[in-house]
Short mmCIF file of C-alpha atoms (C1' of nucleotides) in Angstrom, two decimals:
data_model
loop_
_atom_site.label_atom_id
_atom_site.label_comp_id
_atom_site.label_asym_id
_atom_site.label_seq_id
_atom_site.Cartn_x
_atom_site.Cartn_y
_atom_site.Cartn_z
CA MET A 1157 -7.54 -45.23 15.20
CA GLU A 1158 -5.28 -45.32 12.38
CA THR A 1159 -2.85 -42.87 13.43
CA GLN A 1160 -2.20 -44.02 16.85
CA LEU A 1161 -1.32 -47.56 15.47
CA ALA A 1162 0.81 -45.59 13.02
CA ALA A 1163 2.64 -43.64 15.88
CA ALA A 1164 3.06 -46.33 17.96
CA THR A 1165 4.98 -48.47 14.75
CA MET A 1166 6.75 -45.56 13.73
CA PRO A 1167 9.96 -45.09 15.31
CA VAL A 1168 9.88 -41.03 15.17
CA PRO A 1169 6.65 -39.72 14.35
CA ALA A 1170 8.13 -38.11 11.27
CA ALA A 1171 8.24 -34.61 12.79
CA SER A 1172 10.89 -33.30 10.65
CA PRO A 1173 9.25 -32.18 7.46
CA THR A 1174 12.34 -31.43 5.27
CA LYS A 1175 11.93 -28.24 3.46
CA ARG A 1176 13.59 -28.03 -0.01
CA THR A 1177 15.74 -24.74 -0.26
CA GLY A 1178 17.86 -25.64 -3.38
CA GLY A 1179 17.72 -26.20 -7.26
CA ARG A 1180 14.35 -25.38 -8.79
CA SER A 1181 12.74 -23.49 -5.52
CA ALA A 1182 15.60 -21.37 -5.32
CA LEU A 1183 15.56 -20.68 -9.07
CA VAL A 1184 11.88 -19.75 -8.55
CA LEU A 1185 12.69 -17.78 -5.70
CA ALA A 1186 15.10 -15.59 -7.63
CA SER A 1187 13.13 -14.97 -10.50
CA VAL A 1188 9.80 -14.02 -8.70
CA ARG A 1189 11.97 -11.71 -6.80
CA SER A 1190 13.72 -10.05 -9.77
CA ALA A 1191 9.92 -9.96 -11.26
CA VAL A 1192 8.61 -8.12 -8.23
CA GLU A 1193 11.35 -5.46 -8.34
CA GLU A 1194 10.93 -4.75 -12.04
CA LEU A 1195 7.36 -4.11 -12.18
CA ILE A 1196 7.39 -2.21 -8.81
CA LYS A 1197 9.64 0.13 -10.32
CA GLU A 1198 7.81 0.24 -13.81
CA ARG A 1199 4.24 0.39 -12.67
CA GLY A 1200 4.58 1.32 -8.87
CA PRO A 1201 3.69 -0.67 -5.72
CA GLU A 1202 -0.10 -0.66 -6.01
CA ARG A 1203 -0.42 -1.80 -9.96
CA VAL A 1204 1.30 -5.18 -9.43
CA THR A 1205 -0.41 -8.19 -9.58
CA VAL A 1206 0.62 -11.88 -8.46
CA PRO A 1207 -0.21 -13.14 -12.09
CA MET A 1208 1.69 -10.32 -13.54
CA ILE A 1209 4.57 -11.36 -11.32
CA ALA A 1210 4.14 -15.17 -12.24
CA GLU A 1211 4.08 -14.50 -16.17
CA ARG A 1212 7.39 -12.16 -15.68
CA ALA A 1213 9.18 -14.40 -13.35
CA GLY A 1214 8.41 -17.43 -15.81
CA VAL A 1215 6.53 -19.29 -12.96
CA ASN A 1216 3.12 -20.41 -12.25
CA PRO A 1217 0.83 -18.51 -10.21
CA THR A 1218 -0.27 -21.24 -8.21
CA SER A 1219 3.56 -21.42 -6.87
CA ILE A 1220 3.22 -17.67 -5.76
CA TYR A 1221 -0.03 -18.31 -3.82
CA ARG A 1222 1.02 -21.64 -1.95
CA ARG A 1223 4.24 -20.02 -0.86
CA TRP A 1224 3.53 -16.87 -0.18
CA GLY A 1225 -0.63 -16.87 0.29
CA ASP A 1226 -0.84 -12.89 -0.72
CA LEU A 1227 0.46 -10.35 -2.72
CA PRO A 1228 1.33 -7.79 0.31
CA THR A 1229 3.03 -10.96 2.09
CA LEU A 1230 5.39 -11.48 -0.76
CA ILE A 1231 6.40 -7.90 -1.18
CA ASN A 1232 6.75 -7.70 2.83
CA GLU A 1233 9.41 -10.11 2.56
CA ILE A 1234 11.09 -8.82 -0.64
CA ALA A 1235 11.11 -5.12 1.18
CA THR A 1236 12.69 -6.86 4.10
CA TYR A 1237 15.66 -9.11 3.24
CA ARG A 1238 16.57 -6.65 0.55
CA LEU A 1239 19.79 -5.12 2.32
CA ASP A 1240 20.83 -8.15 3.65
CA PRO A 1241 20.85 -8.78 7.07
CA GLU A 1242 24.18 -10.67 6.78
CA ARG A 1243 26.42 -8.00 5.62
CA PRO A 1244 29.49 -6.68 6.91
CA LEU A 1245 28.81 -3.58 9.58
CA PRO A 1246 31.19 -0.54 9.99
CA GLU A 1247 33.30 -1.57 12.89
CA SER A 1248 35.67 0.94 13.34
CA GLY A 1249 35.41 1.42 17.30
CA ASN A 1250 34.23 4.74 16.85
CA LEU A 1251 30.36 5.06 17.19
CA ARG A 1252 30.32 8.57 15.16
CA ALA A 1253 32.31 6.88 12.68
CA ASP A 1254 30.38 3.70 12.22
CA LEU A 1255 27.02 5.13 12.34
CA THR A 1256 27.96 7.53 9.81
CA GLY A 1257 29.25 4.82 7.08
CA TRP A 1258 26.12 2.92 8.50
CA ALA A 1259 23.27 6.27 7.72
CA ARG A 1260 25.59 6.61 4.37
CA GLU A 1261 25.01 2.97 3.24
CA ILE A 1262 21.30 3.55 4.12
CA VAL A 1263 20.95 6.39 2.12
CA GLN A 1264 22.50 4.92 -1.11
CA HIS A 1265 20.20 1.92 -0.83
CA TYR A 1266 17.03 3.75 -0.60
CA SER A 1267 18.10 6.20 -3.29
CA LYS A 1268 17.55 3.77 -5.81
CA PRO A 1269 14.26 3.93 -7.28
CA VAL A 1270 13.26 0.03 -6.73
CA ASN A 1271 14.02 0.15 -2.96
CA ALA A 1272 12.43 3.49 -2.21
CA ALA A 1273 9.16 1.74 -4.18
CA LEU A 1274 9.59 -1.47 -2.22
CA LEU A 1275 9.95 0.59 1.21
CA ARG A 1276 6.72 2.56 0.32
CA ALA A 1277 4.89 -0.72 -0.32
CA GLY A 1278 6.38 -2.39 2.82
CA ALA A 1279 4.94 0.67 4.91
CA ALA A 1280 1.35 -0.29 3.82
CA THR A 1281 1.77 -3.51 5.88
CA ALA A 1282 3.64 -2.26 8.35
CA GLY A 1283 0.97 -2.00 11.10
CA GLU A 1284 0.29 -5.74 11.70
CA SER A 1285 2.29 -7.74 14.36
CA GLU A 1286 5.71 -8.69 13.13
CA SER A 1287 5.94 -7.55 9.25
CA ASP A 1288 8.06 -4.43 9.89
CA CYS A 1289 10.52 -4.45 6.98
CA LEU A 1290 13.03 -2.00 9.15
CA ARG A 1291 12.84 -3.97 11.98
CA ASN A 1292 16.73 -5.51 11.16
CA ARG A 1293 17.60 -1.55 10.52
CA ARG A 1294 16.79 -1.23 14.13
CA ALA A 1295 18.57 -4.19 15.46
CA GLU A 1296 21.62 -2.82 13.49
CA ALA A 1297 20.85 0.26 15.11
CA ARG A 1298 20.74 -1.23 19.13
CA LEU A 1299 23.96 -3.11 18.01
CA PHE A 1300 25.85 -0.26 17.13
CA VAL A 1301 25.17 1.80 20.42
CA ASP A 1302 25.37 -1.17 22.98
CA ARG A 1303 28.99 -1.92 21.84
CA ALA A 1304 29.81 1.58 22.30
CA VAL A 1305 32.01 2.03 25.52
CA ASN A 1306 30.64 5.43 26.00
CA PRO A 1307 27.47 5.90 24.01
CA VAL A 1308 26.86 9.55 24.43
CA ILE A 1309 23.38 9.00 22.52
CA THR A 1310 20.49 6.25 22.88
CA VAL A 1311 19.06 3.93 20.68
CA ASP A 1312 15.69 6.08 20.50
CA GLN A 1313 17.82 9.09 19.48
CA VAL A 1314 19.13 7.22 16.80
CA ILE A 1315 15.51 6.13 15.54
CA ASP A 1316 14.21 9.67 15.86
CA HIS A 1317 17.00 11.50 14.58
CA LEU A 1318 18.83 9.23 12.25
CA VAL A 1319 16.95 6.54 10.84
CA ALA A 1320 13.56 8.57 10.65
CA PRO A 1321 14.48 11.38 8.91
CA ILE A 1322 15.79 9.15 6.18
CA ILE A 1323 12.89 7.02 6.12
CA TYR A 1324 10.70 9.99 5.90
CA ARG A 1325 12.37 11.76 3.21
CA VAL A 1326 12.72 8.32 1.07
CA ILE A 1327 8.94 7.83 1.19
CA PHE A 1328 7.46 11.46 0.70
CA LEU A 1329 10.06 13.83 -0.52
CA PRO A 1330 12.44 11.36 -2.25
CA LEU A 1331 13.72 14.53 -4.46
CA THR A 1332 15.40 15.90 -1.16
CA LEU A 1333 17.57 12.86 -0.34
CA ASP A 1334 21.33 13.33 -1.23
CA ASP A 1335 24.74 11.96 -0.27
CA SER A 1336 25.04 15.04 2.41
CA THR A 1337 21.55 13.99 3.81
CA ALA A 1338 23.53 11.21 6.14
CA ASP A 1339 26.13 13.75 7.14
CA ARG A 1340 23.85 16.45 8.10
CA LEU A 1341 21.73 14.31 10.13
CA ILE A 1342 24.81 12.56 11.77
CA ALA A 1343 26.26 16.36 12.70
CA ASP A 1344 22.93 17.09 14.13
CA LEU A 1345 22.75 14.19 15.94
CA PHE A 1346 26.20 14.62 17.76
CA ALA A 1347 25.45 18.04 18.12
CA ARG A 1348 23.10 17.50 20.95
CA ALA A 1349 25.55 15.12 22.77
CA MET B 872 -17.89 22.06 -38.52
CA GLU B 873 -20.80 22.38 -36.50
CA THR B 874 -18.40 23.12 -33.70
CA GLN B 875 -17.47 26.24 -35.07
CA LEU B 876 -21.09 27.33 -36.12
CA ALA B 877 -22.18 26.81 -32.52
CA ALA B 878 -19.05 28.53 -31.18
CA ALA B 879 -19.98 31.77 -33.20
CA THR B 880 -23.36 31.61 -32.46
CA MET B 881 -23.19 31.43 -28.59
CA PRO B 882 -22.19 34.38 -26.60
CA VAL B 883 -19.81 32.37 -24.34
CA PRO B 884 -18.67 29.07 -25.21
CA ALA B 885 -19.96 27.62 -22.15
CA ALA B 886 -16.91 27.56 -20.62
CA SER B 887 -18.31 26.90 -17.24
CA PRO B 888 -19.26 23.31 -16.47
CA THR B 889 -20.92 23.77 -12.83
CA LYS B 890 -19.70 21.25 -10.44
CA ARG B 891 -22.32 20.13 -8.29
CA THR B 892 -20.91 19.55 -4.51
CA GLY B 893 -24.56 19.74 -2.29
CA GLY B 894 -27.03 17.41 -1.51
CA ARG B 895 -26.99 13.78 -2.84
CA SER B 896 -23.36 14.12 -3.97
CA ALA B 897 -22.41 15.20 -0.56
CA LEU B 898 -23.98 12.44 0.75
CA VAL B 899 -22.11 10.01 -1.27
CA LEU B 900 -19.12 11.80 -0.53
CA ALA B 901 -19.68 11.28 3.28
CA SER B 902 -20.80 7.60 3.17
CA VAL B 903 -18.11 6.66 1.00
CA ARG B 904 -15.34 8.28 3.35
CA SER B 905 -16.66 6.16 6.33
CA ALA B 906 -16.98 3.43 4.84
CA VAL B 907 -13.43 3.66 3.56
CA GLU B 908 -12.39 4.39 7.06
CA GLU B 909 -14.51 1.38 8.70
CA LEU B 910 -12.87 -0.65 6.21
CA ILE B 911 -9.27 -0.12 6.18
CA LYS B 912 -9.55 -0.16 10.08
CA GLU B 913 -10.99 -3.66 10.13
CA ARG B 914 -9.00 -5.04 7.35
CA GLY B 915 -6.01 -3.32 6.38
CA PRO B 916 -5.52 -0.96 3.93
CA GLU B 917 -4.19 -3.78 1.28
CA ARG B 918 -7.55 -5.78 1.57
CA VAL B 919 -9.94 -3.42 0.70
CA THR B 920 -11.91 -3.15 -2.61
CA VAL B 921 -13.61 -0.39 -4.48
CA PRO B 922 -17.13 -3.04 -4.66
CA MET B 923 -16.57 -3.71 -1.05
CA ILE B 924 -16.57 0.31 -0.01
CA ALA B 925 -19.63 0.54 -2.32
CA GLU B 926 -21.74 -1.85 -0.62
CA ARG B 927 -20.93 -0.63 2.86
CA ALA B 928 -21.68 3.14 1.96
CA GLY B 929 -24.91 2.45 0.05
CA VAL B 930 -23.79 3.36 -3.04
CA ASN B 931 -23.20 2.21 -6.51
CA PRO B 932 -19.74 1.09 -7.45
CA THR B 933 -19.43 2.84 -10.79
CA SER B 934 -20.18 6.22 -8.93
CA ILE B 935 -17.02 5.28 -7.01
CA TYR B 936 -15.06 4.58 -10.31
CA ARG B 937 -16.35 7.74 -12.19
CA ARG B 938 -15.36 9.95 -9.45
CA TRP B 939 -11.84 8.55 -8.30
CA GLY B 940 -10.83 6.23 -10.97
CA ASP B 941 -8.98 4.57 -8.70
CA LEU B 942 -9.02 3.13 -5.30
CA PRO B 943 -5.33 4.36 -4.86
CA THR B 944 -6.45 8.00 -5.46
CA LEU B 945 -9.61 7.63 -3.28
CA ILE B 946 -7.59 6.59 -0.57
CA ASN B 947 -5.24 8.98 -0.66
CA GLU B 948 -7.47 11.67 -1.03
CA ILE B 949 -9.04 10.88 2.15
CA ALA B 950 -6.05 10.41 3.83
CA THR B 951 -4.89 13.98 2.91
CA TYR B 952 -7.51 15.88 4.18
CA ARG B 953 -8.45 13.80 7.19
CA LEU B 954 -7.07 16.26 9.37
CA ASP B 955 -8.97 19.58 8.10
CA PRO B 956 -6.37 22.06 6.43
CA GLU B 957 -8.85 24.59 7.38
CA ARG B 958 -8.73 23.97 11.09
CA PRO B 959 -7.15 26.69 13.34
CA LEU B 960 -3.89 26.44 14.33
CA PRO B 961 -1.78 27.32 17.41
CA GLU B 962 -0.97 31.38 17.52
CA SER B 963 0.72 32.17 20.62
CA GLY B 964 3.56 34.41 19.19
CA ASN B 965 6.17 31.86 20.33
CA LEU B 966 7.50 29.52 17.95
CA ARG B 967 8.31 26.97 20.91
CA ALA B 968 4.69 26.89 21.95
CA ASP B 969 2.96 26.81 18.70
CA LEU B 970 5.48 23.80 17.56
CA THR B 971 4.35 21.75 20.96
CA GLY B 972 0.70 22.26 20.52
CA TRP B 973 1.10 21.26 16.88
CA ALA B 974 2.81 18.57 17.49
CA ARG B 975 0.56 17.40 20.22
CA GLU B 976 -2.39 17.48 17.97
CA ILE B 977 -0.88 15.45 15.30
CA VAL B 978 0.12 12.64 18.07
CA GLN B 979 -3.15 12.71 19.19
CA HIS B 980 -4.25 12.44 15.46
CA TYR B 981 -2.21 9.36 14.57
CA SER B 982 -2.96 7.36 17.45
CA LYS B 983 -6.22 6.65 16.35
CA PRO B 984 -5.86 3.36 14.29
CA VAL B 985 -7.95 4.50 11.73
CA ASN B 986 -5.54 7.67 11.14
CA ALA B 987 -2.50 5.49 11.20
CA ALA B 988 -3.99 2.91 8.61
CA LEU B 989 -4.60 5.60 6.23
CA LEU B 990 -1.37 7.25 6.54
CA ARG B 991 0.34 3.69 5.61
CA ALA B 992 -1.81 3.47 2.62
CA GLY B 993 -0.69 7.09 1.66
CA ALA B 994 2.70 6.09 1.96
CA ALA B 995 2.13 3.58 -0.19
CA THR B 996 1.30 6.17 -3.30
CA ALA B 997 3.30 8.54 -2.37
CA GLY B 998 6.16 8.58 -4.75
CA GLU B 999 4.13 9.86 -7.85
CA SER B 1000 4.33 13.40 -8.01
CA GLU B 1001 2.08 15.49 -6.24
CA SER B 1002 -0.14 12.98 -4.59
CA ASP B 1003 1.28 13.49 -1.23
CA CYS B 1004 -0.62 13.02 2.01
CA LEU B 1005 1.28 15.20 4.30
CA ARG B 1006 1.92 18.16 2.16
CA ASN B 1007 -0.35 20.01 4.26
CA ARG B 1008 1.32 19.28 7.54
CA ARG B 1009 4.86 20.31 5.72
CA ALA B 1010 3.07 23.31 4.82
CA GLU B 1011 1.68 24.15 7.96
CA ALA B 1012 5.08 23.84 9.32
CA ARG B 1013 6.62 26.03 7.05
CA LEU B 1014 4.20 28.46 8.20
CA PHE B 1015 5.01 28.71 12.03
CA VAL B 1016 8.69 28.72 11.03
CA ASP B 1017 8.01 31.60 8.64
CA ARG B 1018 6.02 34.20 10.96
CA ALA B 1019 8.15 33.52 13.93
CA VAL B 1020 10.35 36.59 14.30
CA ASN B 1021 13.40 35.01 15.72
CA PRO B 1022 13.38 31.41 13.78
CA VAL B 1023 16.03 29.89 16.08
CA ILE B 1024 15.41 26.74 13.90
CA THR B 1025 14.69 25.88 10.43
CA VAL B 1026 11.88 24.50 8.39
CA ASP B 1027 14.45 21.31 7.66
CA GLN B 1028 14.82 20.55 11.38
CA VAL B 1029 11.11 20.68 12.06
CA ILE B 1030 10.80 18.41 9.47
CA ASP B 1031 13.46 15.98 10.15
CA HIS B 1032 13.37 16.19 13.66
CA LEU B 1033 10.03 16.58 14.45
CA VAL B 1034 7.33 15.52 11.68
CA ALA B 1035 9.57 12.58 10.47
CA PRO B 1036 10.36 10.99 14.06
CA ILE B 1037 6.21 11.31 15.03
CA ILE B 1038 5.43 9.72 11.26
CA TYR B 1039 8.29 7.21 11.31
CA ARG B 1040 6.50 6.01 14.91
CA VAL B 1041 2.73 6.01 13.32
CA ILE B 1042 3.78 3.91 10.65
CA PHE B 1043 6.22 1.47 12.05
CA LEU B 1044 6.42 1.74 15.53
CA PRO B 1045 2.82 2.47 16.58
CA LEU B 1046 3.11 1.29 20.14
CA THR B 1047 5.85 3.66 21.12
CA LEU B 1048 4.15 6.36 20.84
CA ASP B 1049 2.11 8.17 23.51
CA ASP B 1050 1.34 11.67 24.66
CA SER B 1051 5.04 12.59 26.26
CA THR B 1052 6.46 11.95 22.63
CA ALA B 1053 5.81 15.29 21.36
CA ASP B 1054 7.25 17.17 24.07
CA ARG B 1055 10.14 15.06 24.37
CA LEU B 1056 11.01 15.63 20.07
CA ILE B 1057 10.29 19.49 21.12
CA ALA B 1058 12.68 19.32 23.42
CA ASP B 1059 15.63 17.55 21.71
CA LEU B 1060 14.62 20.13 18.81
CA PHE B 1061 15.09 23.12 21.00
CA ALA B 1062 17.92 21.62 22.94
CA ARG B 1063 20.19 22.87 19.95
CA ALA B 1064 19.09 26.52 19.48
"C1'" DG C 943 -40.57 26.51 -10.26
"C1'" DC C 944 -38.79 25.17 -14.65
"C1'" DC C 945 -34.67 23.78 -17.37
"C1'" DG C 946 -30.63 21.64 -18.38
"C1'" DT C 947 -27.29 18.75 -17.21
"C1'" DA C 948 -23.92 16.95 -13.45
"C1'" DA C 949 -24.08 13.08 -10.92
"C1'" DT C 950 -26.07 8.51 -9.60
"C1'" DG C 951 -28.05 4.04 -10.04
"C1'" DC C 952 -28.40 -0.09 -13.28
"C1'" DA C 953 -27.15 -4.01 -16.38
"C1'" DA C 954 -24.70 -6.68 -19.08
"C1'" DC C 955 -20.14 -8.07 -20.47
"C1'" DG C 956 -15.36 -9.45 -20.87
"C1'" DG C 957 -11.35 -10.07 -18.68
"C1'" DT C 958 -8.85 -11.31 -14.60
"C1'" DT C 959 -8.01 -13.15 -9.86
"C1'" DG C 960 -7.52 -16.91 -6.53
"C1'" DT C 961 -8.91 -21.58 -5.53
"C1'" DT C 962 -8.88 -26.47 -5.91
"C1'" DG C 963 -7.85 -31.11 -7.11
"C1'" DC C 964 -4.77 -33.49 -9.56
"C1'" DT C 965 -0.35 -34.59 -12.31
"C1'" DT C 966 4.62 -34.23 -12.90
"C1'" DT C 967 8.99 -32.77 -11.36
"C1'" DT C 968 12.98 -32.76 -8.37
"C1'" DA C 969 15.39 -32.08 -3.88
"C1'" DT C 970 16.75 -34.30 0.06
"C1'" DC C 971 17.69 -38.51 2.74
"C1'" DT C 972 19.30 -43.05 3.44
"C1'" DA D 740 21.23 -45.07 -6.71
"C1'" DG D 741 16.34 -45.36 -4.81
"C1'" DA D 742 12.73 -44.18 -2.22
"C1'" DT D 743 9.70 -40.09 -0.15
"C1'" DA D 744 7.60 -36.23 -0.23
"C1'" DA D 745 8.13 -31.44 -1.03
"C1'" DA D 746 7.38 -28.14 -4.24
"C1'" DA D 747 6.27 -27.16 -8.92
"C1'" DG D 748 2.84 -27.19 -12.78
"C1'" DC D 749 -1.45 -27.65 -15.39
"C1'" DA D 750 -6.40 -26.98 -16.16
"C1'" DA D 751 -10.59 -25.65 -14.82
"C1'" DC D 752 -13.51 -23.21 -12.00
"C1'" DA D 753 -16.41 -19.87 -9.54
"C1'" DA D 754 -15.77 -15.77 -7.75
"C1'" DC D 755 -14.86 -10.61 -8.54
"C1'" DC D 756 -13.15 -6.73 -10.74
"C1'" DG D 757 -13.93 -2.58 -13.49
"C1'" DT D 758 -15.99 -0.85 -17.73
"C1'" DT D 759 -19.42 0.94 -20.77
"C1'" DG D 760 -23.80 2.31 -22.43
"C1'" DC D 761 -28.43 3.81 -21.33
"C1'" DA D 762 -31.81 5.28 -17.97
"C1'" DT D 763 -33.23 7.78 -13.83
"C1'" DT D 764 -32.51 11.40 -10.30
"C1'" DA D 765 -31.95 15.78 -8.53
"C1'" DC D 766 -28.39 20.06 -8.06
"C1'" DG D 767 -27.83 24.59 -9.65
"C1'" DG D 768 -28.98 28.34 -12.52
"C1'" DC D 769 -32.41 31.32 -14.43
#
DNA sequence: GCCGTAATGCAACGGTTGTTGCTTTTATCT
DNA sequence: AGATAAAAGCAACAACCGTTGCATTACGGC
């Protein structure tokens, strides 16, 4: 067939479909992201549609459908990368101090209504395989515990008694979340150790 | 106006618009509920629509729209009352024993994929005012602590270190949830007291 | 058993959504 | 700079969704 001939002729079977991330694509990505964030804050995660996002972003709906395929997929991606996984983390040499700074940052992050709304939306799709918008947070927890010389506590304990209460309150009891929450949970966590 | 005349004539202004809960209505309610549960398990909470539910339930879509108005509202109601608030609760006279039984029940409940999916869906709408599908659970926690003679722990601690970790794992780490989870958390919780 | 009316069913509609084939733009590589 | 093809725009289309007015059923109170 034609493909065989072509394969024989070509030096390399063109197995490098170069992605385009810069320029216009980046602009579309950015404006779609902020459109989603605005709309989700304004109307709640359940009442946002793709055409609405497209209009707000000044972008054609087809661009969104072709890039993400799905509204849940799009929202989930935004929820996952809202808190930059590449950002600098506390590195004081003291586990408790590091976790304190880290927990405070998370509380502060999710105190913003936009981020709380995104988390709730992300929760809806969290069941399916690897679409978990909090996996970066757990990787960070693991990092802190793993590099400590004398951990005292386990990763599971950090998840259960620090991350979980914060996330639970963000989703279900947002009004009870304040700056003291992180410190209180840290105190509880290390009281046991 | 006519209304004034009517009001003067009538002995009681008919201020009792009797609801109809039995017979057909009950049947519709039941079949809609199981249709939602089936579909949410099959396709995930985000890919279910009202017409789909109506067809599966053998009910007219308008009935659903008029009764609940909204898909999120419907799903949220089901998520809220899936675990019967009137069910008997442990009442051993011992706080730790009661909480243990209660926590085991919750873990077992949410180990079923249907209930986990409903919880995720409920999380998406949890921000808005009083549409919180876990409020009954928190009321129960309060009951246990309030009636204990020497509580040892606070309601907030039950929320943060027992309820929150279970719910977090149900939503984001369903595979890590097993029968030992409840006991482990209870142990952690009372270790401090 | 009868009556009033709450609740469901039915049908038609206007608007929206998501898909598809094609054209235009433009990011990336040489 | 020029060539290539990835990504975005455009237009048209067939679903589908949710609303509304009216007819039908049958629950609940007498």
